[in-house]
Coordinates of C-alpha atoms in Angstrom, one line a residue:
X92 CA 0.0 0.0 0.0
X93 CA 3.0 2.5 0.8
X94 CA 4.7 1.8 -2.3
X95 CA 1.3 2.5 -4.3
X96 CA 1.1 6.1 -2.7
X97 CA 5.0 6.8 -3.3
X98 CA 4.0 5.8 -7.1
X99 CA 1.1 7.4 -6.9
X100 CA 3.1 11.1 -6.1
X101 CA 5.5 10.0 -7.8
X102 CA 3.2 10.1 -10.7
X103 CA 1.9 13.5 -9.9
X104 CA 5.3 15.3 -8.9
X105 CA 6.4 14.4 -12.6
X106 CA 3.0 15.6 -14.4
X107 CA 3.6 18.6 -11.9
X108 CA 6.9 19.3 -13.2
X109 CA 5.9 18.7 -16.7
X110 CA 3.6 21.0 -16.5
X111 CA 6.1 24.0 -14.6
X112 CA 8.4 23.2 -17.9
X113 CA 6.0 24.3 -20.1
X114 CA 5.2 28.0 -19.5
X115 CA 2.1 28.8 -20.4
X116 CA 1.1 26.6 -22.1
X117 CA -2.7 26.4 -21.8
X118 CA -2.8 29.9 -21.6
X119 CA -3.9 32.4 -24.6
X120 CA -0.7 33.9 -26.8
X121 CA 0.6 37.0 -26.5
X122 CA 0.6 40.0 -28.6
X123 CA 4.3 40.6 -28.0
X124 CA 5.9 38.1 -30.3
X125 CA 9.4 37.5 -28.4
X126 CA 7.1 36.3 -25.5
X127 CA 5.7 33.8 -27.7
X128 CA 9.2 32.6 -29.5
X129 CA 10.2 32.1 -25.9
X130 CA 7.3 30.0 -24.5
X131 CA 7.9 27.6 -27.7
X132 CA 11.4 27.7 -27.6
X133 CA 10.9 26.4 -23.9
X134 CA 8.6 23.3 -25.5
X135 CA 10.6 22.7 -27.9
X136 CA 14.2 23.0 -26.4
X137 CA 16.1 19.6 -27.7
X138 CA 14.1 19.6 -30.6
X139 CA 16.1 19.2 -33.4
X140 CA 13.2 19.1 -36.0
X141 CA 11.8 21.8 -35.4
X142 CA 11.5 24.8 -37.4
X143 CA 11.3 28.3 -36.6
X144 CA 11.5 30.4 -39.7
X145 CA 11.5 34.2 -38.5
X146 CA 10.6 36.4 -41.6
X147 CA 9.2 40.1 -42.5
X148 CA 6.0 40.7 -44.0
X149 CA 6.7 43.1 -46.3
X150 CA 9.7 44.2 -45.3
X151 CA 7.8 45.5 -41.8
X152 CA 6.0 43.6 -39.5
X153 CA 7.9 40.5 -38.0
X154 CA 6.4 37.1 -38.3
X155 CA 7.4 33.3 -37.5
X156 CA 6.1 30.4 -38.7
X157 CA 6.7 27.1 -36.8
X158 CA 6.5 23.6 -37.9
X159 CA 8.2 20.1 -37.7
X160 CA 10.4 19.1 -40.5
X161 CA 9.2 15.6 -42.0
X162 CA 5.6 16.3 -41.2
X163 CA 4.7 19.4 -43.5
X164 CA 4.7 20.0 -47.2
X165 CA 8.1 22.6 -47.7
X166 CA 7.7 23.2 -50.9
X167 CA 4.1 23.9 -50.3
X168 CA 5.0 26.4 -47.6
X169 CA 7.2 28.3 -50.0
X170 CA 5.4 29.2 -52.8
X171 CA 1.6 29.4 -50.6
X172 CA 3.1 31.5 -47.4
X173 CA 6.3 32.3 -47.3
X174 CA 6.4 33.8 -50.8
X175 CA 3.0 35.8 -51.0
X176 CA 4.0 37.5 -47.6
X177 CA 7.2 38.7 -48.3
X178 CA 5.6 40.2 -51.6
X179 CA 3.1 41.9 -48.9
X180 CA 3.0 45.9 -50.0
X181 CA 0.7 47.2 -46.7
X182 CA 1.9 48.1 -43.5
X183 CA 0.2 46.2 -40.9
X184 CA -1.7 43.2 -41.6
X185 CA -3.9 41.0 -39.5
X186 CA -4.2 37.4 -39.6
X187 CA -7.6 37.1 -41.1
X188 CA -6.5 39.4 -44.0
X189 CA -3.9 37.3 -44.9
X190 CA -6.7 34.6 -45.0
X191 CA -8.8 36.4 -47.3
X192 CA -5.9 38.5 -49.6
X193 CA -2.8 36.3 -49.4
X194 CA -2.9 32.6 -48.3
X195 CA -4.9 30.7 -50.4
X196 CA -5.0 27.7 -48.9
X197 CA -8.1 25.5 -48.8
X198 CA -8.0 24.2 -45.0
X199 CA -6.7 26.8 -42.5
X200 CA -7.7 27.5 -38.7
X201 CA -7.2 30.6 -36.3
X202 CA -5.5 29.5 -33.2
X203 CA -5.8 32.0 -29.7
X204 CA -3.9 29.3 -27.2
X205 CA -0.4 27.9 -27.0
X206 CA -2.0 24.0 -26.0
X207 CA -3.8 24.7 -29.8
X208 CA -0.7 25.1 -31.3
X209 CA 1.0 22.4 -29.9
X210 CA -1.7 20.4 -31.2
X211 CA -1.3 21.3 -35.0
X212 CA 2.2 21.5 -34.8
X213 CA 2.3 17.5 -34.0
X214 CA 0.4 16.9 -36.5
X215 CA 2.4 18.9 -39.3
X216 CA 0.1 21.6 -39.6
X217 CA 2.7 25.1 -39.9
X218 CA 1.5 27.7 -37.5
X219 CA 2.4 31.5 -37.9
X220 CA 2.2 33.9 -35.4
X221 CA 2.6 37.6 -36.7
X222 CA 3.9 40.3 -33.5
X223 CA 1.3 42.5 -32.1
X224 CA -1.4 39.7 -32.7
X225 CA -2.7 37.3 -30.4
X226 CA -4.2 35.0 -33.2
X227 CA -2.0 32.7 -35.0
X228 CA -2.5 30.7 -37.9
X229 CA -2.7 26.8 -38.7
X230 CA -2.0 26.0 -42.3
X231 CA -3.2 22.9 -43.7
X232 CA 0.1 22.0 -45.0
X233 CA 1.1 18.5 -43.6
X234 CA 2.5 15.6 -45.7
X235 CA 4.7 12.9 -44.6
X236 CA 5.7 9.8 -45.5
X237 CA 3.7 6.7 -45.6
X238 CA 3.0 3.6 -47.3
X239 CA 1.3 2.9 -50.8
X240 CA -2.2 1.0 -50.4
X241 CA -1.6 -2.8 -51.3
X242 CA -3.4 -6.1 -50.6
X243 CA -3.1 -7.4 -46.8
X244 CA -0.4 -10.4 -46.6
X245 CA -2.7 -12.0 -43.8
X246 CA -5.8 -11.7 -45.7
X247 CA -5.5 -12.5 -49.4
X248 CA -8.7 -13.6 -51.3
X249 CA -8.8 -15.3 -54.6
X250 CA -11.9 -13.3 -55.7
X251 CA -12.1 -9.7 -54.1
X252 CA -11.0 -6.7 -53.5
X253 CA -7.0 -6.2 -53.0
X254 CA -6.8 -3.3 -51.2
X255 CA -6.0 -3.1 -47.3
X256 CA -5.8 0.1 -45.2
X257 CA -2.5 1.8 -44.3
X258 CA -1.0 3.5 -41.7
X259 CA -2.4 7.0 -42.8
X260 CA -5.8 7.7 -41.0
X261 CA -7.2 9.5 -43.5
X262 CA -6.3 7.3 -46.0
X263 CA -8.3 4.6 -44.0
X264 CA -11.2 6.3 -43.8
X265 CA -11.2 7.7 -47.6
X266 CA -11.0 4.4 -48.1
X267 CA -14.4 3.7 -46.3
X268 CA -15.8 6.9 -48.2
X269 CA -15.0 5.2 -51.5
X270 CA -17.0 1.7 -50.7
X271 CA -19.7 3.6 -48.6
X272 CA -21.2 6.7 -51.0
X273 CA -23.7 7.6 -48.1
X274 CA -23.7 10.7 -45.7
X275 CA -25.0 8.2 -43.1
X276 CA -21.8 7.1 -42.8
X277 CA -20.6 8.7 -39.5
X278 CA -17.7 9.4 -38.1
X279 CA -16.4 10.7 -34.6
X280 CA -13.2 11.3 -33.8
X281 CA -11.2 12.0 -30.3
X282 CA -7.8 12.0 -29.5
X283 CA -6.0 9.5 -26.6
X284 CA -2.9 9.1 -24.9
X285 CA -1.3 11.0 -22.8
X286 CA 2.0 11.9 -24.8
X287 CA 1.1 10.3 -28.2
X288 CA -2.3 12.2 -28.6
X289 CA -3.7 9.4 -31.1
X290 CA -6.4 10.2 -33.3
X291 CA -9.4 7.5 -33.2
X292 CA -12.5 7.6 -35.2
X293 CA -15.7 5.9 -34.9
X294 CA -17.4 4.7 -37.5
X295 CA -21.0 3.9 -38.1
X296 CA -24.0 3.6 -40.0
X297 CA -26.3 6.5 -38.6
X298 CA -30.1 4.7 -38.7
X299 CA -28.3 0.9 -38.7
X300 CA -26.1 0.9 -35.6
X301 CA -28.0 0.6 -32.5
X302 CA -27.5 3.9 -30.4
X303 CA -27.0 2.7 -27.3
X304 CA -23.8 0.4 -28.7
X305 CA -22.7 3.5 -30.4
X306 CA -23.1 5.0 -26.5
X307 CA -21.3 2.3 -25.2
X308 CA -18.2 2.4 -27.4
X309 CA -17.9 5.9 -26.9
X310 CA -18.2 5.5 -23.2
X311 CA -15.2 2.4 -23.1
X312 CA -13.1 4.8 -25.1
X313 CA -13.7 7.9 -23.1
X314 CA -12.4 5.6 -20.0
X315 CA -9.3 5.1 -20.9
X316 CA -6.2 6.8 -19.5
X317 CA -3.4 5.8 -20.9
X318 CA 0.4 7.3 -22.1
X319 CA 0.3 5.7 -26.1
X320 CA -1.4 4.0 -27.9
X321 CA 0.5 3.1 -30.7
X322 CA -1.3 0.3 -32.2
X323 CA -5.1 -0.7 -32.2
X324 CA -4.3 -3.8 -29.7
X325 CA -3.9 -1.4 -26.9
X326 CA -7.2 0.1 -27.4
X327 CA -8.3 -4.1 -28.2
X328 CA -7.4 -5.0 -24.5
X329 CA -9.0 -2.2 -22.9
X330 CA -12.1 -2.4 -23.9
X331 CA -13.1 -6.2 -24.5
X332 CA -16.0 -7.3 -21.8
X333 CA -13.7 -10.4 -20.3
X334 CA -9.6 -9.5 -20.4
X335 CA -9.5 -13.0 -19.3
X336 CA -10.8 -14.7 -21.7
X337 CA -8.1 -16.4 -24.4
X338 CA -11.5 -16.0 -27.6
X339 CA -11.0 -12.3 -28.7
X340 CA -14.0 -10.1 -28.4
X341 CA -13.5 -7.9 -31.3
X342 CA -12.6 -8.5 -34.7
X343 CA -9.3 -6.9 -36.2
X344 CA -9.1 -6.5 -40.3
X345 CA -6.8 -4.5 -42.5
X346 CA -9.8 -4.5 -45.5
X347 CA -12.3 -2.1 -46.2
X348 CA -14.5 -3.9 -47.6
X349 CA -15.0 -6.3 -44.4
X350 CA -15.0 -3.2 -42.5
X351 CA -17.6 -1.9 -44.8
X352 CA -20.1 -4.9 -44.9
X353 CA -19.9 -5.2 -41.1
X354 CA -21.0 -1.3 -41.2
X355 CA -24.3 -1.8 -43.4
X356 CA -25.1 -5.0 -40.6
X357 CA -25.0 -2.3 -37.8
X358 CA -21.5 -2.9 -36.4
X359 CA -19.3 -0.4 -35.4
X360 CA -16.2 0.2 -36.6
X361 CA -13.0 1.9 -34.7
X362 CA -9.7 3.5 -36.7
X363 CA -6.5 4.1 -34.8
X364 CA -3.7 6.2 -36.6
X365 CA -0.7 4.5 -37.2
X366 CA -1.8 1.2 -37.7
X367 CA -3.5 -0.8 -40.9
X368 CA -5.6 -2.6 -38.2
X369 CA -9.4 -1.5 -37.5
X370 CA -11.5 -3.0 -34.8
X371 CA -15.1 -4.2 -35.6
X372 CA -17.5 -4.9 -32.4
X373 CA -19.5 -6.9 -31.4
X374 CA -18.8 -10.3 -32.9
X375 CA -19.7 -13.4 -32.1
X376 CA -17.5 -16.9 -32.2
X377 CA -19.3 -17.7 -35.5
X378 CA -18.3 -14.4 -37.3
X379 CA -14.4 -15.4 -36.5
X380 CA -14.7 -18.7 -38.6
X381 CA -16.2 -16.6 -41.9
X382 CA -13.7 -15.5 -44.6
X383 CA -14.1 -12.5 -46.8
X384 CA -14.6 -14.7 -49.9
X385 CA -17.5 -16.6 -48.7
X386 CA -19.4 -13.5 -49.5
X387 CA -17.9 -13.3 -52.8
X388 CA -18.0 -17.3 -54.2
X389 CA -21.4 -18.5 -54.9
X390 CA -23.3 -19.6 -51.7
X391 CA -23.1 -24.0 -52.5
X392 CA -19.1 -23.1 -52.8
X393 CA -19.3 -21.0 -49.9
X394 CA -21.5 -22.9 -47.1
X395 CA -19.3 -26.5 -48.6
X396 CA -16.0 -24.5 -47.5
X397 CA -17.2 -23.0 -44.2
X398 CA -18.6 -26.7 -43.1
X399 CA -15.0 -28.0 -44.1
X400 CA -14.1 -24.8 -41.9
X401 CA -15.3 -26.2 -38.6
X402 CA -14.4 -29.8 -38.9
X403 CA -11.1 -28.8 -39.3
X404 CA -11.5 -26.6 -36.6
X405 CA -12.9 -29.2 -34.1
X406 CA -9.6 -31.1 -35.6
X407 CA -7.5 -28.7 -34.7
X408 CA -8.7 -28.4 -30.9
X409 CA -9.2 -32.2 -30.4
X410 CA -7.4 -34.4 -32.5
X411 CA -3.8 -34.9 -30.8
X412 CA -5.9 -34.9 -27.5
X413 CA -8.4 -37.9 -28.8
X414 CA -4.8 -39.8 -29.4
X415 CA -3.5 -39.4 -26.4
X416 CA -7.0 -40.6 -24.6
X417 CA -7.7 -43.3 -27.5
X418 CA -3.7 -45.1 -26.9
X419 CA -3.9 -44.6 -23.0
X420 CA -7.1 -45.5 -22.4
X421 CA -9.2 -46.7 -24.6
X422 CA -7.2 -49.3 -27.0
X423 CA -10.3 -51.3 -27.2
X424 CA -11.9 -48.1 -29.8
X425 CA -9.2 -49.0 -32.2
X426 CA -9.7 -52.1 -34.9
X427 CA -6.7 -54.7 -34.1
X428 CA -4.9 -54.3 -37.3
X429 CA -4.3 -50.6 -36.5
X430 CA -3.7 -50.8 -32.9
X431 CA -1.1 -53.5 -33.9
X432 CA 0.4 -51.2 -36.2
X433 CA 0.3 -48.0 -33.7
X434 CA 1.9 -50.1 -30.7
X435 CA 4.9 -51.3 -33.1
X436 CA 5.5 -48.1 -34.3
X437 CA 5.9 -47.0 -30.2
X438 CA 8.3 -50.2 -29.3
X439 CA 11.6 -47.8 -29.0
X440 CA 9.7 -44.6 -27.6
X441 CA 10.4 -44.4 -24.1
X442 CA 7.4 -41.7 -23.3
X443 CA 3.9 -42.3 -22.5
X444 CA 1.6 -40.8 -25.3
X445 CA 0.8 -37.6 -23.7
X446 CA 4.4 -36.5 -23.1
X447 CA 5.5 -37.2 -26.7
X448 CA 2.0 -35.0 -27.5
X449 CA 3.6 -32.3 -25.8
X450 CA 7.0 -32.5 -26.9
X451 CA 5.5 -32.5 -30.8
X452 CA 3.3 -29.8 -30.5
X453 CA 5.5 -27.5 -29.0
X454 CA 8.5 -28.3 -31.5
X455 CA 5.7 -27.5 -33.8
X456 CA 4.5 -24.4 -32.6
X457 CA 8.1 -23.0 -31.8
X458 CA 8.8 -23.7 -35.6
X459 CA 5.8 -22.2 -36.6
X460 CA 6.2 -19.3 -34.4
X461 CA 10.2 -19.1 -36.0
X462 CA 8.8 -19.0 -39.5
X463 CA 6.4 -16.0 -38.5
X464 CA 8.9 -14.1 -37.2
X465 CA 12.2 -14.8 -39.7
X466 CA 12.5 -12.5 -42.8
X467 CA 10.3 -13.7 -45.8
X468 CA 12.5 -15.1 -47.6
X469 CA 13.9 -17.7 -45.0
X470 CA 10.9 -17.9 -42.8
X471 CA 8.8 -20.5 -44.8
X472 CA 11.8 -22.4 -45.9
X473 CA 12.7 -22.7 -42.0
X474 CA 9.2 -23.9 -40.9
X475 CA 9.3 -26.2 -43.9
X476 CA 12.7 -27.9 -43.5
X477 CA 12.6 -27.5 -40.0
X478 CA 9.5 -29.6 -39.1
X479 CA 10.6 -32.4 -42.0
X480 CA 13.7 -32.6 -40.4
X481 CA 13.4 -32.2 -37.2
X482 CA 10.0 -35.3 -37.3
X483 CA 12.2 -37.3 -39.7
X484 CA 15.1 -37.8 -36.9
X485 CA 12.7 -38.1 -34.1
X486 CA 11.1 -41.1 -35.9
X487 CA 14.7 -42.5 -36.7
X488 CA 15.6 -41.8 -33.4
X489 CA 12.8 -43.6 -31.1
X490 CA 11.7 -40.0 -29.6
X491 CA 8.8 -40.2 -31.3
X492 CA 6.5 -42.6 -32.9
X493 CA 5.1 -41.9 -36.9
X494 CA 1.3 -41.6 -36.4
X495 CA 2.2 -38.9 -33.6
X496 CA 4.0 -37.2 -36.1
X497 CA 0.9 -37.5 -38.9
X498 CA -2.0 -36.1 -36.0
X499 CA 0.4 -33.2 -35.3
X500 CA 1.1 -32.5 -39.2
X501 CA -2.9 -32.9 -39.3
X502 CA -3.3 -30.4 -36.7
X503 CA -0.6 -28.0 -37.8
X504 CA -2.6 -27.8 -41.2
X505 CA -6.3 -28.2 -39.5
X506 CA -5.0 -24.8 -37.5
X507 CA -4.8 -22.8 -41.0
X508 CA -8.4 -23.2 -42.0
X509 CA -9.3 -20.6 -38.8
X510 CA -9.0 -17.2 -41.0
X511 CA -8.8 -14.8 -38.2
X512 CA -5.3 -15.6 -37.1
X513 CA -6.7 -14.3 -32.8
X514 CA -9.1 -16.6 -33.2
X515 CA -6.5 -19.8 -34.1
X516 CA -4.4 -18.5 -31.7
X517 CA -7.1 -19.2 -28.9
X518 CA -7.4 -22.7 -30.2
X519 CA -3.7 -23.4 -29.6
X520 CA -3.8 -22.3 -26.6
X521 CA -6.7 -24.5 -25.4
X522 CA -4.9 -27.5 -27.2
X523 CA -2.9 -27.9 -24.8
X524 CA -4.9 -28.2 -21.2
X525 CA -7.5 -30.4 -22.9
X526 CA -4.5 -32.8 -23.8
X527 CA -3.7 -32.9 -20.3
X528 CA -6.9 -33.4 -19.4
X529 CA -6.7 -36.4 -22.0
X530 CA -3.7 -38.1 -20.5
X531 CA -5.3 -38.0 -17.3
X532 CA -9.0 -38.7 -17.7
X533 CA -9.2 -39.9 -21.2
X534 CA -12.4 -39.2 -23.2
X535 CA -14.0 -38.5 -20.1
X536 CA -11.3 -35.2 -19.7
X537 CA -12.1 -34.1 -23.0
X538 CA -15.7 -34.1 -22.7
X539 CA -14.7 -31.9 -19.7
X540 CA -12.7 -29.9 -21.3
X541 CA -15.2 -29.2 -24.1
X542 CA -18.0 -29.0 -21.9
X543 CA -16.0 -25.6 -19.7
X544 CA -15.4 -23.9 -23.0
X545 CA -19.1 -24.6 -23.9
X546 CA -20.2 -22.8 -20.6
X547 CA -17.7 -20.0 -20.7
X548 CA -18.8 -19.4 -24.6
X549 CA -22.0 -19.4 -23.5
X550 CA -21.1 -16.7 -20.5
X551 CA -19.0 -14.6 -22.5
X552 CA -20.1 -11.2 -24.8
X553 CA -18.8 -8.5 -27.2
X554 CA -20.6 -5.4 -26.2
X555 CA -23.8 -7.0 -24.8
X556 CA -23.6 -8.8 -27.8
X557 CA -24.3 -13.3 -26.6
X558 CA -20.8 -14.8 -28.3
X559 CA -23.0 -17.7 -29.3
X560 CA -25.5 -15.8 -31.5
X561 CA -27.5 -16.9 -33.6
X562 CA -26.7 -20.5 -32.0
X563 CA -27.4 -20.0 -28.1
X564 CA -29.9 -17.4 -28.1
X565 CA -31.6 -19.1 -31.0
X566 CA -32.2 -16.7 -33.8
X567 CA -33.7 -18.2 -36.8
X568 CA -32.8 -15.7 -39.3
X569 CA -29.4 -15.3 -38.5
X570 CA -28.6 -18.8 -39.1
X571 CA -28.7 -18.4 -42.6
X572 CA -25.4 -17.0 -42.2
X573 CA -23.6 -19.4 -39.8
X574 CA -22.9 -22.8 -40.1
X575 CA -23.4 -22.1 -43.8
X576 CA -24.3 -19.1 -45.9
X577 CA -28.0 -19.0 -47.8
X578 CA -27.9 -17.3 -51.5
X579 CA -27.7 -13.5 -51.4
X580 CA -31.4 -13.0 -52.3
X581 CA -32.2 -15.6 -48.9
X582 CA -30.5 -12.9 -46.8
X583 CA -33.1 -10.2 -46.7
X584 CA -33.1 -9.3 -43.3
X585 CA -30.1 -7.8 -41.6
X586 CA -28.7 -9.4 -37.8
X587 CA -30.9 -9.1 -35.1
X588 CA -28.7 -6.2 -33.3
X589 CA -30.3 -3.8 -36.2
X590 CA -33.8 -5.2 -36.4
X591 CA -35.3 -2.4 -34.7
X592 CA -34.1 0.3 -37.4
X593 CA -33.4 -1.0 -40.7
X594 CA -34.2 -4.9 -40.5
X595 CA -34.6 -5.4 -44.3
X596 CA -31.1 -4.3 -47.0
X597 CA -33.2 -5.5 -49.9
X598 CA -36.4 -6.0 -51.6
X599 CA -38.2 -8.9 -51.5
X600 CA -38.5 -11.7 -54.7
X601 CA -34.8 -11.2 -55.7
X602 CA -34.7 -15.2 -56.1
X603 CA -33.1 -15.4 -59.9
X604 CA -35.9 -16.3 -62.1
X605 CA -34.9 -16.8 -65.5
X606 CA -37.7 -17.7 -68.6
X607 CA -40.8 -16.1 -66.7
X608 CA -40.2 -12.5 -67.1
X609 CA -42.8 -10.4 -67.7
X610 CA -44.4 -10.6 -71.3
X611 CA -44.3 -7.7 -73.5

């Protein structure tokens, strides 16, 4: 308890200081344009980058303009400000003169405190202050590097769009402008972080989204209190309903066009700056198993892959643990021929099954985890040699037996079929106390095991939102687009969580009915 107080001044003595550093900062500027230079000079003292360019407007009256190099357009501010003032024939001119006769600059903003400056300043908007005038000017000049728009490595799609958003937040949401033509688009934006000051948007569909979720993700956002946020995970983990839980509770895409068609079903949608990662909420466990193509195949092709989906899912979670429970416990499950074969191939391995389960799936998720994080070029090649190898001489060497190396391989490649990689990542993780529940109970653990991740499905939500929908509560239109997916003109109704304002996205008798047209 001490220790937390200490922190806890600790804290505050340093935000206290901070705040002594920078003079005046929240306070309005000054006519007197020395006093000004010396309050940002005090910000900005170690600051390399930035700029104060100290000029005359026409030959008179002393100016600065202050920006960050890196973040604003130079050559912009030389022909657009610099330039037209120094060709400046009058005396004394005021800031919004130079608006109207000078600058011509489509987004511009007057600024009357030092904490607004700072603000534009970070974000590579020039500011110039002008002596005896306590209005300065924000010029829409920034520009900055940032990457070209191409398809998302983690999400490619044989039919589809191959665009995926970028770093850039207004590229992100242009990006949303483009596949969304509607002014009921909405967007809100507010800033958080303490010392990063990161833009993030909300986006919805005004007369689609419920307004009490909009309400509610405003509200989790406004809560947190935090020094960064540099990527869209740390807003992720602070507002999920259950941190605890290993299923994540919001989906993460780099597409626009999943973004998109979870906006016109009433989702909401949330863009961080600096990352090519938006968060979509609420979700349920069913929406984490649909790809972005089964939307764009035709529906038979579409509902045969997603069943294949979740078998291989259920493989992925249960088949090294029904091994271990099947050769421990239950030989008698096995026809002779194959349990003969199994137990010869074991003669030399000196574990029992459920430790050379473990041993085998952690090689394999090691090597797997090694090929994620290598360069490209060697990455694959090292997952790929290494797990040939590596099973290879733990056959030849008695470690391990053959089938155990076949269920793993199996699993490895059951795993892939997940397409959100958060959601796969929960399913390893859960691998691995059910096959301890395996070796110790047999079938009877893994009916145990299955049964707690039932119930805590069952328990959990994503903003109020039951992570079993349309399953457990039952909805009967939903399921349409669950286990399978019904033809586009089935679909008429949108999820339940937008019934009460827009329930229907298209007119009825769509059903393709070729031959019985209307006669002329």
């Amino acid at each position: 308890m001490l220790f937390r107080k200490n922190r806890k001044r600790f804290h505050e003595h340093i935000q206290l200081n901070t705040q002594k550093e920078i003079t005046g900062q929240k306070g309005l500027l000054s006519s007197n344009l020395d006093e000004n230079l010396h309050v940002f000079h005090s910000i900005y003292q170690d600051c390399m980058d930035v700029v104060f360019r100290t000029f005359l407007i026409g030959g008179q009256t002393r100016a600065v303009l202050i920006f960050i190099e890196g973040l604003s357009n130079l050559e912009e501010v030389d022909d657009n400000v610099l330039a037209p003032l120094a060709s400046v024939t009058e005396g004394k001119v005021r800031p919004r003169e130079l608006l109207e006769k000078k600058i011509h600059i489509s987004k511009m903003k007057e600024v009357k405190t030092v904490t607004e400056c700072i603000e534009y300043i970070s974000v590579g908007f020039p500011v110039l202050l002008v002596e005896q005038e306590m209005v300065g000017l924000a010029l829409g000049l920034c520009k900055w590097e940032k990457r070209s728009i191409e398809e998302p490595q983690a999400e490619s799609v044989v039919r589809g769009p191959r665009e995926g958003f970028v770093e850039a937040l207004h590229v992100n949401t242009s990006l949303l402008r483009r596949k969304i033509k509607s002014p009921d688009l909405k967007m809100k934006s507010r800033k958080i972080g303490r010392y990063t000051d990161t833009h993030v948007v909300i986006a919805y569909m005004k007369g689609l989204a419920d307004q009490t979720l909009i309400e509610e993700v405003e509200n989790r956002l406004q809560r947190i209190d935090i020094d960064s946020v540099l990527e869209s995970g740390y807003i992720e983990e602070l507002i999920e309903d259950n941190p605890y839980s290993p299923f994540p509770q919001l989906i993460n895409t780099e597409r626009p066009d999943v973004a998109a068609a979870n906006l016109l079903e009433g989702r909401v949608v949330i863009l961080v700056d600096g990352t090519p990662f938006v968060l979509i909420a609420p979700i349920s466990f069913f929406s984490l198993l649909q790809s972005t193509e089964d939307y764009y195949q035709r529906f038979l092709i579409s509902s045969a892959i997603r069943l294949l989906r979740f078998v291989f899912m259920l493989m992925s979670l249960l088949l090294p643990s029904l091994y271990v429970a099947v050769l421990t416990y239950h030989q008698e499950m096995v026809p002779t021929a194959l349990l003969i074969s199994m137990f010869s191939s074991r003669e030399t391995v000196p574990f029992p099954a459920l430790v050379e389960a473990l041993m085998m799936e952690i090689t394999f998720e090691a090597l797997r985890e090694a090929g994620v994080r290598l360069p490209k070029q060697v990455g694959a090649a090292v997952s790929i040699v290494g797990a040939l190898i590596v099973g290879q001489a733990a056959v030849q060497a008695g470690l391990v037996s053959a089938p155990m190396v076949i269920f793993v391989a199996i699993t490895g490649v059951s795993s892939f079929m997940v397409p959100h990689y958060t959601q796969g990542i929960a399913l390893r993780m859960l691998r691995f106390p059910i096959m301890l529940l395996a070796g110790s109970l047999g079938l009877l653990g893994i009916m145990l095991g299955v049964i707690l991740i039932v119930v805590h499905l069952c328990g959990l939500r994503s903003f109020g939102e039951p992570y079993l929908s349309p399953i457990a509560p039952m909805k009967k239109n939903e399921l349409k687009d669950s286990l399978i997916r019904a033809p586009w003109w089935g679909m008429n109704k949108r999820p339940h969580l937008t019934g009460e304002y827009n329930p229907y996205r298209q007119a009825p008798g769509q059903k393709p009915n070729p031959g019985k047209g209307d006669e002329s």
